[in-house]
mmCIF file of C-alpha atoms in Angstrom:
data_model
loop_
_atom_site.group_PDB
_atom_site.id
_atom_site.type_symbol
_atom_site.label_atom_id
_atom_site.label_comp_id
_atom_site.label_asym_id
_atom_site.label_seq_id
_atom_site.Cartn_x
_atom_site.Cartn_y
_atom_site.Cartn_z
ATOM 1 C CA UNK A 1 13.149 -2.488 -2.186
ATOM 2 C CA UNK A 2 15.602 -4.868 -3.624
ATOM 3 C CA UNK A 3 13.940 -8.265 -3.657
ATOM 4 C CA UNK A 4 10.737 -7.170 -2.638
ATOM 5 C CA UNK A 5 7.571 -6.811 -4.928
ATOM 6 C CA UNK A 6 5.498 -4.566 -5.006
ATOM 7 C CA UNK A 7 2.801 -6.561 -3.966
ATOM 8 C CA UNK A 8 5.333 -7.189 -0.546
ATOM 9 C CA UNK A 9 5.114 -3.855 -0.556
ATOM 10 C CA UNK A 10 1.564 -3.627 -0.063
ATOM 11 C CA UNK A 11 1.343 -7.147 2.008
ATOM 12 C CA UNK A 12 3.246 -4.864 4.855
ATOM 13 C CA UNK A 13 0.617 -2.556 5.187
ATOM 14 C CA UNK A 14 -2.115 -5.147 4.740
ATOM 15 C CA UNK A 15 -0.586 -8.809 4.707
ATOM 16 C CA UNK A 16 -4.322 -10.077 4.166
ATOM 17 C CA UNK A 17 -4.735 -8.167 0.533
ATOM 18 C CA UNK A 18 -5.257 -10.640 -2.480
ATOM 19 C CA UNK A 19 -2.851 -9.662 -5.717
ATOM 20 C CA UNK A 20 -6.023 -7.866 -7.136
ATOM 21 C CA UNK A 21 -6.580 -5.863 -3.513
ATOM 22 C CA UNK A 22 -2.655 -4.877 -3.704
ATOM 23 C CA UNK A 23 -3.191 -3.730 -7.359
ATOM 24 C CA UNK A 24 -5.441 -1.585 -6.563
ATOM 25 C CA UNK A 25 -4.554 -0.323 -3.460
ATOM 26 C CA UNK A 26 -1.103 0.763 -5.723
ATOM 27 C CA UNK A 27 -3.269 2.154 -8.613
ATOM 28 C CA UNK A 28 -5.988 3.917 -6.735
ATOM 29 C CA UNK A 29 -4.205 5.177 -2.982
ATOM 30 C CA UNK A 30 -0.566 5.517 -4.781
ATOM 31 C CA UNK A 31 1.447 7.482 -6.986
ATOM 32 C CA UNK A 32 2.079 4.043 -8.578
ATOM 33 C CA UNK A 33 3.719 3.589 -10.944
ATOM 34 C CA UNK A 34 5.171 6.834 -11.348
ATOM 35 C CA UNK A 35 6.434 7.797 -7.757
ATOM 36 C CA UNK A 36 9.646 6.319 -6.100
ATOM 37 C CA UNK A 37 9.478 3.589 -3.660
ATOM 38 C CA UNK A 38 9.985 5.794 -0.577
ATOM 39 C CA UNK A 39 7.185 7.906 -1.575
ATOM 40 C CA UNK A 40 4.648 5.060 -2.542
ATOM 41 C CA UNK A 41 5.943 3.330 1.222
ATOM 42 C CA UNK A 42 4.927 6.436 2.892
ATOM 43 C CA UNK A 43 1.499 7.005 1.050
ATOM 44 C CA UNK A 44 0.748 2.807 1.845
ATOM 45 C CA UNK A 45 1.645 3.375 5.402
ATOM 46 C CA UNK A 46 -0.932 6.250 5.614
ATOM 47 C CA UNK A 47 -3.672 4.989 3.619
ATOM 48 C CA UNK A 48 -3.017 1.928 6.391
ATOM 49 C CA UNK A 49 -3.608 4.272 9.843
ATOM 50 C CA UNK A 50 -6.460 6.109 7.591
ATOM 51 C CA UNK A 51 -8.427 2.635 7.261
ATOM 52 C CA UNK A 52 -7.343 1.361 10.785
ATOM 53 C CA UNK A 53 -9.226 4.790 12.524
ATOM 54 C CA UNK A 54 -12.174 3.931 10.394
ATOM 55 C CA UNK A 55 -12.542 0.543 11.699
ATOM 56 C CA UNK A 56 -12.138 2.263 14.844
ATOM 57 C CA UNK A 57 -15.605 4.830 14.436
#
């Protein structure tokens, strides 16, 4: 994650998100701040496909 934030982070998953939206996608869908980056990426990128098959119904 070297120069990336975590709010990039986030942004990748849902490049709309305002800096309050990204914090609490981290706090609240996360292992933030306690996990490692690979494990926080993974969670993001499922909480992502989770809220794109919702749209979807």
């Amino acid at each position: 994650m070297y120069g990336m934030t975590w709010k990039d982070l986030v942004n990748k998953y849902f490049p709309n998100a305002t800096s309050n939206e990204c914090e609490s996608i981290l706090w609240s869908e996360t292992s933030f701040p306690i996990g490692s980056v690979s494990c926080i990426e993974k969670q993001l990128k499922d909480f992502h496909m989770k809220s794109m098959e919702k749209i979807k119904t």
